[in-house]
Tab-separated table of C-alpha atoms and ligand atoms in Angstrom:
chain	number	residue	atom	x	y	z
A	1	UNK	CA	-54.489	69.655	-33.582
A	2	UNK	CA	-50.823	70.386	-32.743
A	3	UNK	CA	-48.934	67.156	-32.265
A	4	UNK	CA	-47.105	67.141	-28.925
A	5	UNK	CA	-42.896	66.774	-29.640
A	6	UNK	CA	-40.730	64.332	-28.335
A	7	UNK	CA	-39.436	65.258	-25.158
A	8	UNK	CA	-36.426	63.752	-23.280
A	9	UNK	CA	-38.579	62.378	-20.779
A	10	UNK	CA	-39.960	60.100	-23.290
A	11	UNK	CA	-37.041	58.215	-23.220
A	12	UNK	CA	-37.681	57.505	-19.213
A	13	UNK	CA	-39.137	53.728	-20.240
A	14	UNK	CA	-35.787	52.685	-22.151
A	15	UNK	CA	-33.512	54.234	-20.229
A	16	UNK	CA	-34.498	55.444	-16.491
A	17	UNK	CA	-35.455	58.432	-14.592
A	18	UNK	CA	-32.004	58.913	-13.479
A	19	UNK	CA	-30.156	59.200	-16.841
A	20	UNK	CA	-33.078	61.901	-17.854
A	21	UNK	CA	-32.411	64.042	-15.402
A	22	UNK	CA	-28.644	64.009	-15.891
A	23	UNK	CA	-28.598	65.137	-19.150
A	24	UNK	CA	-31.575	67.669	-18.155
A	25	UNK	CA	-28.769	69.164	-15.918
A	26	UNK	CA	-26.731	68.760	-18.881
A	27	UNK	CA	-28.210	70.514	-20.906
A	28	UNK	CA	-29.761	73.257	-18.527
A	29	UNK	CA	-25.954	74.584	-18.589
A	30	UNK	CA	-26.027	75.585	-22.036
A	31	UNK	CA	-29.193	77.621	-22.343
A	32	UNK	CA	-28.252	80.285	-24.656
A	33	UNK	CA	-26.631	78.159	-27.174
A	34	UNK	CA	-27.829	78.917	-30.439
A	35	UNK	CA	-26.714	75.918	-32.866
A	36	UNK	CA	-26.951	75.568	-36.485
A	37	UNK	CA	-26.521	72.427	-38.463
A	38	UNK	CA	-25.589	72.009	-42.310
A	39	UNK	CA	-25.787	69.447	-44.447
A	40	UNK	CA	-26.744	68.422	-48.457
A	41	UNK	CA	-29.998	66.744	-48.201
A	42	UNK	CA	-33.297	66.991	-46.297
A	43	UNK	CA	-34.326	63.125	-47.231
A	44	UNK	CA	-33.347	59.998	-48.085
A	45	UNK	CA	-30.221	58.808	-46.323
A	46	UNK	CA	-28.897	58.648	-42.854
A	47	UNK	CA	-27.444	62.033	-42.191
A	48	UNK	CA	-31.064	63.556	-43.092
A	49	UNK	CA	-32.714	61.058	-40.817
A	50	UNK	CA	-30.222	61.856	-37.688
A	51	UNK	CA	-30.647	65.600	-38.270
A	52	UNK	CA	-34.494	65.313	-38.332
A	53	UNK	CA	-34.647	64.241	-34.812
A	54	UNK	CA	-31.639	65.422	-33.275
A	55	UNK	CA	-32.063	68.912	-34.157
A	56	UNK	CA	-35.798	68.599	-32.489
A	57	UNK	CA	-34.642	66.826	-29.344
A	58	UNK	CA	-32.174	69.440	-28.857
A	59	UNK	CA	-34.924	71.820	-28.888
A	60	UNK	CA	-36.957	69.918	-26.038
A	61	UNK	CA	-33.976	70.482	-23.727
A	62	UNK	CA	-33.670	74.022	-24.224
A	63	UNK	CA	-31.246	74.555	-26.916
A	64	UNK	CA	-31.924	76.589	-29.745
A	65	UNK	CA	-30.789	74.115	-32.754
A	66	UNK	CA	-31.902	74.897	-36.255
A	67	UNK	CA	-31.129	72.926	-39.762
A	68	UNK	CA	-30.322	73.970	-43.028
A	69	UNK	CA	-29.358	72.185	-46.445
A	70	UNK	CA	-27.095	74.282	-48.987
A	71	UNK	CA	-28.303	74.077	-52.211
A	72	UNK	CA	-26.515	73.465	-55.387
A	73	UNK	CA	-26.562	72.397	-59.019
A	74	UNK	CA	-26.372	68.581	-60.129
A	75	UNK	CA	-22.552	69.155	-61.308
A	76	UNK	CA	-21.986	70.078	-57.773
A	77	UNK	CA	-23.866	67.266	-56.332
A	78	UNK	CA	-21.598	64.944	-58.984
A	79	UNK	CA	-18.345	65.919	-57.880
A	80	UNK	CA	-19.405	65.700	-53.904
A	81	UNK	CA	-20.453	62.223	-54.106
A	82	UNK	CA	-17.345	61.275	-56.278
A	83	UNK	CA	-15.902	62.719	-52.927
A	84	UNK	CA	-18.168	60.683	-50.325
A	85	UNK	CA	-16.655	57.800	-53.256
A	86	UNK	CA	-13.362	58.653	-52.339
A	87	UNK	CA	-13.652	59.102	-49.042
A	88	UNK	CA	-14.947	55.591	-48.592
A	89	UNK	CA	-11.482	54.428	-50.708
A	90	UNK	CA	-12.596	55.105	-54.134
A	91	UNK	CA	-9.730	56.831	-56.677
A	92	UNK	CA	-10.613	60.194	-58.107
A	93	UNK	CA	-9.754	62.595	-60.478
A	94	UNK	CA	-9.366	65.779	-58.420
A	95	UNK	CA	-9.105	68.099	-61.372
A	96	UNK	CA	-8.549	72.132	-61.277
A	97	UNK	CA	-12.452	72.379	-62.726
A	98	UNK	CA	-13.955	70.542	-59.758
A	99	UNK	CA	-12.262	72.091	-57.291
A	100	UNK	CA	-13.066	75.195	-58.732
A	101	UNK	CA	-16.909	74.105	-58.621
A	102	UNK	CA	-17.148	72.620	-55.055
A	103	UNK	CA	-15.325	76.001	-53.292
A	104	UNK	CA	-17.620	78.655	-55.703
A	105	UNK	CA	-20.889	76.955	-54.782
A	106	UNK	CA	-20.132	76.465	-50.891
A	107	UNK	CA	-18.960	80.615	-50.943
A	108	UNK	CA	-22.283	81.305	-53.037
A	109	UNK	CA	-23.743	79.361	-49.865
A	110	UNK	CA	-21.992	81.023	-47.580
A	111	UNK	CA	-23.081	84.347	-48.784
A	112	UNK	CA	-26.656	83.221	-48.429
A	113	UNK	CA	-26.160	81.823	-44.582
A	114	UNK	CA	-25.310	84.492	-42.076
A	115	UNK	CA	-24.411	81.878	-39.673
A	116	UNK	CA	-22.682	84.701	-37.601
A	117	UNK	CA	-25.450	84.786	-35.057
A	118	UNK	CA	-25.122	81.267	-33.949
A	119	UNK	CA	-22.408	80.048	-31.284
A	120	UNK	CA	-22.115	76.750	-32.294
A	121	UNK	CA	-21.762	75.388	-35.994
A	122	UNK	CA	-21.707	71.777	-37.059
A	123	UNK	CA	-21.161	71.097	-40.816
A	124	UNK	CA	-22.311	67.691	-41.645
A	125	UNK	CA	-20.020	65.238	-44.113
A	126	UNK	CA	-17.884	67.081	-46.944
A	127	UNK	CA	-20.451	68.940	-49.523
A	128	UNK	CA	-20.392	71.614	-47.030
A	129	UNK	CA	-16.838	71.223	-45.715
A	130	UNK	CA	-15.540	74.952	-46.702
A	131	UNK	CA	-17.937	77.070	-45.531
A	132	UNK	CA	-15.735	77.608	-42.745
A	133	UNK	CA	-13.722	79.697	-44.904
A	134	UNK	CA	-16.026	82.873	-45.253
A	135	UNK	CA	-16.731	83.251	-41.868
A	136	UNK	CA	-15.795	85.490	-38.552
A	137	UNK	CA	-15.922	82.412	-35.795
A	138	UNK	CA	-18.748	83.411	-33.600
A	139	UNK	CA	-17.922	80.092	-31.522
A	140	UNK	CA	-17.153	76.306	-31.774
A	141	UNK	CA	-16.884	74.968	-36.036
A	142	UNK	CA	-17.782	70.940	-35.575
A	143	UNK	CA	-17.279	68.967	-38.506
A	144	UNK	CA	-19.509	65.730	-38.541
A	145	UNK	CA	-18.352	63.081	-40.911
A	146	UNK	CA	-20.611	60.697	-41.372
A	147	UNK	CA	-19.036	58.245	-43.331
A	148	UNK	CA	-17.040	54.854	-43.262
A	149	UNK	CA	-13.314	56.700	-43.175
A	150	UNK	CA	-11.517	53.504	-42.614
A	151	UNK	CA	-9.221	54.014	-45.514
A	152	UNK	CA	-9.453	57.607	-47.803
A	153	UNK	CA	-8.442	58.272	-50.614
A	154	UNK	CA	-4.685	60.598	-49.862
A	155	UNK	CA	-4.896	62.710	-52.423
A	156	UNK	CA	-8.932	64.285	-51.689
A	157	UNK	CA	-7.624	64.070	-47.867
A	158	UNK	CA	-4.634	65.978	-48.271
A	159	UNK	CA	-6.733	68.479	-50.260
A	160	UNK	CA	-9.764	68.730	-47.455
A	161	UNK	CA	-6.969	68.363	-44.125
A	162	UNK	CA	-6.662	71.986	-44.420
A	163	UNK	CA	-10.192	72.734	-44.025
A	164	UNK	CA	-10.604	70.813	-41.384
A	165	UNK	CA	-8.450	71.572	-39.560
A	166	UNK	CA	-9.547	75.276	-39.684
A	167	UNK	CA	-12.538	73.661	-37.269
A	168	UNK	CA	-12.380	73.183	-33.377
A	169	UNK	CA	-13.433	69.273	-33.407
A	170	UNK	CA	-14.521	66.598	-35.529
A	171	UNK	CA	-16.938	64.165	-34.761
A	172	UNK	CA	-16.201	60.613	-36.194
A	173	UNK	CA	-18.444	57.730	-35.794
A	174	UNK	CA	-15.909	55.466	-34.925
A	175	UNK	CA	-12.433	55.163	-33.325
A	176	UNK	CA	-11.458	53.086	-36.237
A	177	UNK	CA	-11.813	56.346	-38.836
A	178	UNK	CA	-9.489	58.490	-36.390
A	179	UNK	CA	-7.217	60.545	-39.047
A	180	UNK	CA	-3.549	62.002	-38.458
A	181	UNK	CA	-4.808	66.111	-38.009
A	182	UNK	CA	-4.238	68.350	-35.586
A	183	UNK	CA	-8.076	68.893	-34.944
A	184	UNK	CA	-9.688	67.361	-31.419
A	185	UNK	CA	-11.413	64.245	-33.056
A	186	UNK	CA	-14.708	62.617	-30.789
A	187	UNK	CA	-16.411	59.661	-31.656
A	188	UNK	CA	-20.113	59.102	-31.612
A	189	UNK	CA	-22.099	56.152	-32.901
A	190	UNK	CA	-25.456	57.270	-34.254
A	191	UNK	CA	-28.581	56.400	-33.153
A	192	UNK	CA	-32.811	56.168	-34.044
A	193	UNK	CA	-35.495	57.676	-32.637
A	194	UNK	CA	-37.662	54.846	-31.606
A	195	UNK	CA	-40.774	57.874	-31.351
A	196	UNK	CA	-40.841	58.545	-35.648
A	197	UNK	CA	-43.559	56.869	-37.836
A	198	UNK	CA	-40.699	54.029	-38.900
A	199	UNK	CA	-39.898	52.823	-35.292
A	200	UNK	CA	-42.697	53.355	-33.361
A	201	UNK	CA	-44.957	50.197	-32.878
A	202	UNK	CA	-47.356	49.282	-35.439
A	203	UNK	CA	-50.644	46.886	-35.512
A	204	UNK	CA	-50.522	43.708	-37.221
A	205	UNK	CA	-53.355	45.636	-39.304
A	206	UNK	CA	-51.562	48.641	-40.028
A	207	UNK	CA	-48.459	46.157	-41.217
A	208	UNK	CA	-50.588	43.949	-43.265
A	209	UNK	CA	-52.476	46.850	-45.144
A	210	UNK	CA	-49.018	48.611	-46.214
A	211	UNK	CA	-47.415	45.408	-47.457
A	212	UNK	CA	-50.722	44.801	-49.185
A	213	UNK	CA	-50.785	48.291	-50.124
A	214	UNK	CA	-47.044	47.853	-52.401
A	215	UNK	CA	-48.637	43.996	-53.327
A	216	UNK	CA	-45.863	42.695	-51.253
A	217	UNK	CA	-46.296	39.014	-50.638
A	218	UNK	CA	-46.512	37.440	-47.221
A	219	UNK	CA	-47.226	33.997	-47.995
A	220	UNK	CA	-43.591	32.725	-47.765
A	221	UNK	CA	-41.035	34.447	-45.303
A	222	UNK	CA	-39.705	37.479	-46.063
A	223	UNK	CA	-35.694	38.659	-46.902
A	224	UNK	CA	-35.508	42.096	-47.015
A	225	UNK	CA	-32.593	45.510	-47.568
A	226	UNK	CA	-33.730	48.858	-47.002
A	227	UNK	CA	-31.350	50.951	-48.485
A	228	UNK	CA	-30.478	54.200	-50.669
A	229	UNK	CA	-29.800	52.541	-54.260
A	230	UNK	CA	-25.826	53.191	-53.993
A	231	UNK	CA	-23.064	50.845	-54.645
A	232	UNK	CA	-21.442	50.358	-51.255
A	233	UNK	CA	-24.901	48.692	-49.997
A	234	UNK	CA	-24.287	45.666	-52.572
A	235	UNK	CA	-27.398	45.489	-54.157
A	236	UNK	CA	-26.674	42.657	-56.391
A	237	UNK	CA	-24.527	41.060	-53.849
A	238	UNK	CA	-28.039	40.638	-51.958
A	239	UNK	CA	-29.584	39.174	-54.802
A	240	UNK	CA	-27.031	36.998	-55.829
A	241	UNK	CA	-27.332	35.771	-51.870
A	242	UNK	CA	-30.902	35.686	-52.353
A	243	UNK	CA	-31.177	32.876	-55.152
A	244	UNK	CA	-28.241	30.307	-53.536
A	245	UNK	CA	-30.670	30.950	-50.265
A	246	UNK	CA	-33.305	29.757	-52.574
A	247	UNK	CA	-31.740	26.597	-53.498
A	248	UNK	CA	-33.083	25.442	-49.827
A	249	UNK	CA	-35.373	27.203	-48.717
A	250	UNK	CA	-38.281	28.906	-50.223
A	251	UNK	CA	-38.839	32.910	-49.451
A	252	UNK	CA	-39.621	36.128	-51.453
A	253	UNK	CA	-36.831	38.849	-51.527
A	254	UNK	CA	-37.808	42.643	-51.043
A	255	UNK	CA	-35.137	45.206	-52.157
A	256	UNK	CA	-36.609	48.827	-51.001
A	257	UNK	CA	-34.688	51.896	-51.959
A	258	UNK	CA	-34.379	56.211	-52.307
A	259	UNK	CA	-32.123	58.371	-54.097
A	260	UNK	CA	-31.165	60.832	-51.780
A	261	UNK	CA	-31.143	64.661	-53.153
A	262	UNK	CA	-27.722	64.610	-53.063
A	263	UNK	CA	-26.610	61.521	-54.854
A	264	UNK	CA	-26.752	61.580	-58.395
A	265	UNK	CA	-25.830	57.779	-59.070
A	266	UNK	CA	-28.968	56.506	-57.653
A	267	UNK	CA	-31.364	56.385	-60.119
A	268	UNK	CA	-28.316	54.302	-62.446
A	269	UNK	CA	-27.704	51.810	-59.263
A	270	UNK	CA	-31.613	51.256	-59.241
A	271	UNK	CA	-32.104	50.772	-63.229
A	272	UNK	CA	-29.282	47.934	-63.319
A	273	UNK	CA	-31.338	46.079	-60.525
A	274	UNK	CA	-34.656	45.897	-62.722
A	275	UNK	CA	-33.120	43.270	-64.463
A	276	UNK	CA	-33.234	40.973	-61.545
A	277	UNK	CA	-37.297	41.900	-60.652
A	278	UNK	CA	-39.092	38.506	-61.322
A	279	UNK	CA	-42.123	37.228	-59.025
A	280	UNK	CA	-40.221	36.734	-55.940
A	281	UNK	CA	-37.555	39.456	-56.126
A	282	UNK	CA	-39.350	42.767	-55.621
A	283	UNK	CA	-37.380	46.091	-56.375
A	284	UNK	CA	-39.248	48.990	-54.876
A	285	UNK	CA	-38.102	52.816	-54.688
A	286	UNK	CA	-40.562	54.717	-53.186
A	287	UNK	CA	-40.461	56.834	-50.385
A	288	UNK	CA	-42.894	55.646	-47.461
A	289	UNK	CA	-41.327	55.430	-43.736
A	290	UNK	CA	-44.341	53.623	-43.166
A	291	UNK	CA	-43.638	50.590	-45.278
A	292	UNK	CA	-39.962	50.501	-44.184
A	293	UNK	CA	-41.698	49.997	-40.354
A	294	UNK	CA	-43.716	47.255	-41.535
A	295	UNK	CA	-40.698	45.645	-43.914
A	296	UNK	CA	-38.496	45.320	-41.110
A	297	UNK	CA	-40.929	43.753	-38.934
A	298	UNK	CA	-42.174	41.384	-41.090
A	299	UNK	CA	-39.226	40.125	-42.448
A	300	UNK	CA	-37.788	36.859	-41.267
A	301	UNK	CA	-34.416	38.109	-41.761
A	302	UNK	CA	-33.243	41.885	-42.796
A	303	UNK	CA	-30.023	41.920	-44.602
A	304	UNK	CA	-27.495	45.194	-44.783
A	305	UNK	CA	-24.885	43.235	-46.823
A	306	UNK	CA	-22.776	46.984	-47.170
A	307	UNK	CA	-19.379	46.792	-48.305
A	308	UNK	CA	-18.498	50.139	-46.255
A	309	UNK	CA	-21.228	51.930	-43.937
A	310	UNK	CA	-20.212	54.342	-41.392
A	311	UNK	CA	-22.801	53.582	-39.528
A	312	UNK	CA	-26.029	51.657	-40.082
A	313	UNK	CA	-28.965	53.207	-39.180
A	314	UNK	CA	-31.247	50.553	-41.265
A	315	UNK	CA	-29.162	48.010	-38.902
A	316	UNK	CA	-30.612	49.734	-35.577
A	317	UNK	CA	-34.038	50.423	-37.180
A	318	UNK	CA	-34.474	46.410	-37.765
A	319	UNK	CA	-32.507	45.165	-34.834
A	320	UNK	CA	-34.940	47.378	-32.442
A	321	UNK	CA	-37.765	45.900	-34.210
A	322	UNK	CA	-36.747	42.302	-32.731
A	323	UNK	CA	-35.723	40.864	-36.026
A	324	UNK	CA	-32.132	39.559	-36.959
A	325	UNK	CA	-29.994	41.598	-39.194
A	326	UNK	CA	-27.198	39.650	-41.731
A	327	UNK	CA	-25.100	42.449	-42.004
A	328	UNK	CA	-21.618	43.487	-43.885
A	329	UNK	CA	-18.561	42.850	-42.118
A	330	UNK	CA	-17.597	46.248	-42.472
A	331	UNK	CA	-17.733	49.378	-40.634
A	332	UNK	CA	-20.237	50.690	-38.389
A	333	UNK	CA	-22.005	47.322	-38.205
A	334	UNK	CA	-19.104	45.569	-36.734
A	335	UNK	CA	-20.159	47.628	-33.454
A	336	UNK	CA	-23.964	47.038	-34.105
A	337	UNK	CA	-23.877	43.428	-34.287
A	338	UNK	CA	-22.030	40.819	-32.617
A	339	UNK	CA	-21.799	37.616	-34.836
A	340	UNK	CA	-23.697	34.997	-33.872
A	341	UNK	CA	-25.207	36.279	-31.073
A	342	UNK	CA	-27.195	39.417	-32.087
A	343	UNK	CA	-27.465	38.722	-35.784
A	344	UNK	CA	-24.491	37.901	-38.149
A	345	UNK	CA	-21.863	39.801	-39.875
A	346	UNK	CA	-20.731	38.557	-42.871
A	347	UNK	CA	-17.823	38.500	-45.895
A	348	UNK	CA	-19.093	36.783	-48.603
A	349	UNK	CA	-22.739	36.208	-50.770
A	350	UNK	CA	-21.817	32.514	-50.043
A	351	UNK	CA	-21.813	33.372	-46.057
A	352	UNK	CA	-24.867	35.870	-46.374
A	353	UNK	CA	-26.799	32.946	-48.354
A	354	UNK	CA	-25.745	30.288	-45.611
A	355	UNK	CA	-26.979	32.651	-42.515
A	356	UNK	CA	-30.259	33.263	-44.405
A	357	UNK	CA	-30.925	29.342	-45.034
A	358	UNK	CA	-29.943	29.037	-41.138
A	359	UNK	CA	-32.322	31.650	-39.813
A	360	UNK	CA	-35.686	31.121	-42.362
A	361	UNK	CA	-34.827	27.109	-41.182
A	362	UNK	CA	-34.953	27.935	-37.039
A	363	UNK	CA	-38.108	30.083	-35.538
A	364	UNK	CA	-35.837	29.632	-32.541
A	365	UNK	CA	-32.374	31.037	-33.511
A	366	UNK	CA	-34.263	34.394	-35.071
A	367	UNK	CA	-36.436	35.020	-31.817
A	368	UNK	CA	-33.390	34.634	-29.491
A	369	UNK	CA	-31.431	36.738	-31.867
A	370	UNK	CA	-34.210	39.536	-32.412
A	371	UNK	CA	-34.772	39.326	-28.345
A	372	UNK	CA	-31.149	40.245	-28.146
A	373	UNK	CA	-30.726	42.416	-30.954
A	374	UNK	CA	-33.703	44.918	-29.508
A	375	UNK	CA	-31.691	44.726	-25.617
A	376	UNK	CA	-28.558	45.687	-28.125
A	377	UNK	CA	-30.201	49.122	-29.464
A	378	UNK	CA	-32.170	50.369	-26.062
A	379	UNK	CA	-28.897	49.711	-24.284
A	380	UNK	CA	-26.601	51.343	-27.124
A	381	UNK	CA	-28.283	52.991	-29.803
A	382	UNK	CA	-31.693	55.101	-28.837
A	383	UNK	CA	-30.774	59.024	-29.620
A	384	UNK	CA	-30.982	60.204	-25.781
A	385	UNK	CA	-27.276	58.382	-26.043
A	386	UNK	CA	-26.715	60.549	-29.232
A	387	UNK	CA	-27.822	63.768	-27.062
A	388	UNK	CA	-26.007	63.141	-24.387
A	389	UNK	CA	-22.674	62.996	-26.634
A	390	UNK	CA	-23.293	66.321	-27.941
A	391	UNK	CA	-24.364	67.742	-24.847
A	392	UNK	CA	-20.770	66.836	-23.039
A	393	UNK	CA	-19.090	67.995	-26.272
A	394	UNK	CA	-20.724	71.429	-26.122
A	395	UNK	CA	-20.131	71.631	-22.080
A	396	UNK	CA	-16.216	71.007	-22.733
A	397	UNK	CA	-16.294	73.918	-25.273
A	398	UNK	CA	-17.609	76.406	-23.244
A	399	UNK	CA	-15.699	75.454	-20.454
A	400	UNK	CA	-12.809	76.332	-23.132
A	401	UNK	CA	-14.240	79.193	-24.417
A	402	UNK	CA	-15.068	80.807	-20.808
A	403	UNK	CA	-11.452	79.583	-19.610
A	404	UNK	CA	-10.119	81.818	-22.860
A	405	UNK	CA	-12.755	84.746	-22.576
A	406	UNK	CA	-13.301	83.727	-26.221
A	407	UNK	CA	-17.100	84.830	-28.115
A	408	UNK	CA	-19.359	82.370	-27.406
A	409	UNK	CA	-19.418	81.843	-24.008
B	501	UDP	N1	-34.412	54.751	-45.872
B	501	UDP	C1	-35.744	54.990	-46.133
B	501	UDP	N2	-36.277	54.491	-47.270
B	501	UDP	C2	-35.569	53.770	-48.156
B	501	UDP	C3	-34.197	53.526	-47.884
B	501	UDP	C4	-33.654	54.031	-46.727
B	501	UDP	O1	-36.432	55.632	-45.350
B	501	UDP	O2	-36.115	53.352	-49.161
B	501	UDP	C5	-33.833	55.264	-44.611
B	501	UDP	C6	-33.498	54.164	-43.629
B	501	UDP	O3	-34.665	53.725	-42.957
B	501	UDP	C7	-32.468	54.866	-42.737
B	501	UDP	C8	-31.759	55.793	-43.714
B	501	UDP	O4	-32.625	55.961	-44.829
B	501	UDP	O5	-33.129	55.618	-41.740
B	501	UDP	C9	-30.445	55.206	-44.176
B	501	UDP	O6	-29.473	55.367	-43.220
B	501	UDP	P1	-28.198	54.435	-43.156
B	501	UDP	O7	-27.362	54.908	-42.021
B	501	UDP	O8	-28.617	53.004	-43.089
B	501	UDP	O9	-27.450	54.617	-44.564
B	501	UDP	P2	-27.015	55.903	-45.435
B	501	UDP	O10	-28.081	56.099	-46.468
B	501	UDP	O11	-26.868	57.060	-44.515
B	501	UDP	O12	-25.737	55.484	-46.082
């Protein structure tokens, strides 16, 4: 049996008949757009998760939108994410060698491509970055970045600003990562696709027989991160959270993880954490959207204690399932969550520990807060927004490109 796709009119329920049809209009303008997207991993992350439905809702409104991931070898991979590092405020060694490696594998990419068909390219974070270089423009270059640009590393920037600026727009997720270049920049939050296996609604059953399926305890409340094993998600800063929550009050911590393709570091982050496993701190890194559903809505409190996070799609994901989210004070979740009201941002594994003890302590204070924090995602953060964003940004360009008799309109 062929599953029926998502279709735009799906969203009808969240977000009314009248907003459908708009961007139905919307997007009826630009049949005959054929869009690719790139990026550097087909799992395990954010980017990969975004792409997956994006790139098929697209499709439901008429515009041809494919994906592709470049492919590379694990030195490449290495020096990238000491980019994405870097780009997130890390220092790094920008040597001769791995500049030589980054450009060589992106041209030996490029070669394989042949994005000169398509009329609209969107690169997606930095791996990819210079593939601008070996092409003929057959239309609009987008860069997407992705990440948490609230203070990069100058020398990498000054060394990517050229590229970039090569492209016709960048899309940002925030105002707050705006950077001085003479590119267009837009700014659009991402979003989830309440439809997918890990949003949609689930049975008590169904819940119950994947957390028994991982042996996951339910007999005291549950504290829970879903995250890719990396640094800037403060792994141990949860923990350490975890047992001063436990001086008070008595709950089992779950710490699920992935490596994405493209991060290398991951499998280190998630060794150093084994340390920490005992009966009531569980470290899990497997790869099941199904548990991550039933995690986040069983958990009396989800925690995304990140120190930088462009956005927070494990944020959305929990706060649409009606439970409250401690999260990071720090990027993207500053916009997701309003303290106090939706869930809590925090600075500190002394604040995280206090906002756990407070919200395992009152039934009350986590229903109001989950009530609010699933209002906070169907208003703000379901992917027909997401669509929408791209739709206006492709109608402005071939408004531009028809205005200029450039190809591609
Ligand atoms: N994720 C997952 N399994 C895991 C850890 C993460 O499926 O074990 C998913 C998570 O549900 C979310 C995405 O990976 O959809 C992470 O996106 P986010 O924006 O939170 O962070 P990123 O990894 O992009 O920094």
């Amino acid at each position: 049996m062929v599953e029926r796709m998502v279709q735009a009119e799906d969203y009808e329920p969240f977000v009314g008949g009248e907003t459908i049809e708009r961007i139905q209009k919307k997007a009826k303008s630009l049949a005959g757009l054929h869009v690719v997207n790139i990026n550097s991993t087909y799992y395990g992350g954010g980017v990969a998760e975004l792409l997956s439905s994006t790139s098929l809702l697209m499709n439901s409104v008429g515009i041809k939108t494919g994906w592709r991931v470049i492919q590379g070898p694990p030195d490449f991979f290495s020096i990238t994410k000491k980019m994405h590092n870097a780009l997130q405020g890390d220092e790094i060694n920008l040597s001769e060698r791995k500049m030589e490696i980054y450009e060589e594998v992106i041209q030996e990419n490029a070669i394989r491509n042949h994005l000169d068909s398509h009329n609209m390219v969107i690169i997606h974070d930095p791996q990819p970055l210079p593939m601008i270089h070996h092409y003929k423009k057959n239309g609009p270059w987008v860069w997407r970045c992705h990440i948490d640009l609230t203070s990069p590393n100058r020398e990498l920037w000054d060394y990517l600003a050229p590229t970039i600026e090569k492209y016709d727009a960048v899309i940002l997720s925030l105002k707050d990562y705006a950077q001085n270049i003479k590119t267009p920049q837009v700014f659009f939050m991402p979003a989830i696709d309440p439809f997918k296996i890990k949003n949609r609604e689930m049975s008590e059953e169904e819940m119950k027989e994947r957390l028994a399926h991982y042996e996951i305890p339910t007999d005291l409340p549950l504290v829970v991160q879903i995250s890719r094993f990396d640094r800037w998600k403060d792994p141990l800063g949860v923990i350490q959270a975890f047992h001063l929550a436990r001086k008070e009050v008595d709950c089992t911590l779950v710490l699920l993880g992935n490596v994405a393709t493209d991060d290398p570091e991951g499998a280190e982050i998630y060794e150093s954490l084994l340390d920490s496993r005992e009966e009531r701190v569980i470290i899990l890194s497997v790869q099941d959207t199904a548990l991550v559903n039933a995690l986040q809505r069983q958990a009396a409190v989800v925690l995304q204690k990140s120190i930088r996070e462009g956005f927070g799609l494990t944020v959305a994901e929990a706060m649409w399932k009606g439970t409250p989210v401690i999260g990071g004070n720090a990027g993207g979740i500053r916009y997701q969550i309003e303290d106090g009201v939706n869930g809590f941002l925090v600075s500190s594994v002394e604040e995280a520990a206090e906002r756990i003890v407070r919200l395992i302590k009152d039934q009350k204070l986590r229903e109001e807060m989950g009530k609010k924090a699933k209002e906070t995602v169907r208003e703000k953060f379901l992917l027909i927004r997401y669509l929408e964003q791209y739709l206006d940004l492709f109608n402005a360009f071939e408004t531009i490109y028809r205005l200029k008799g450039l190809p591609g309109s």
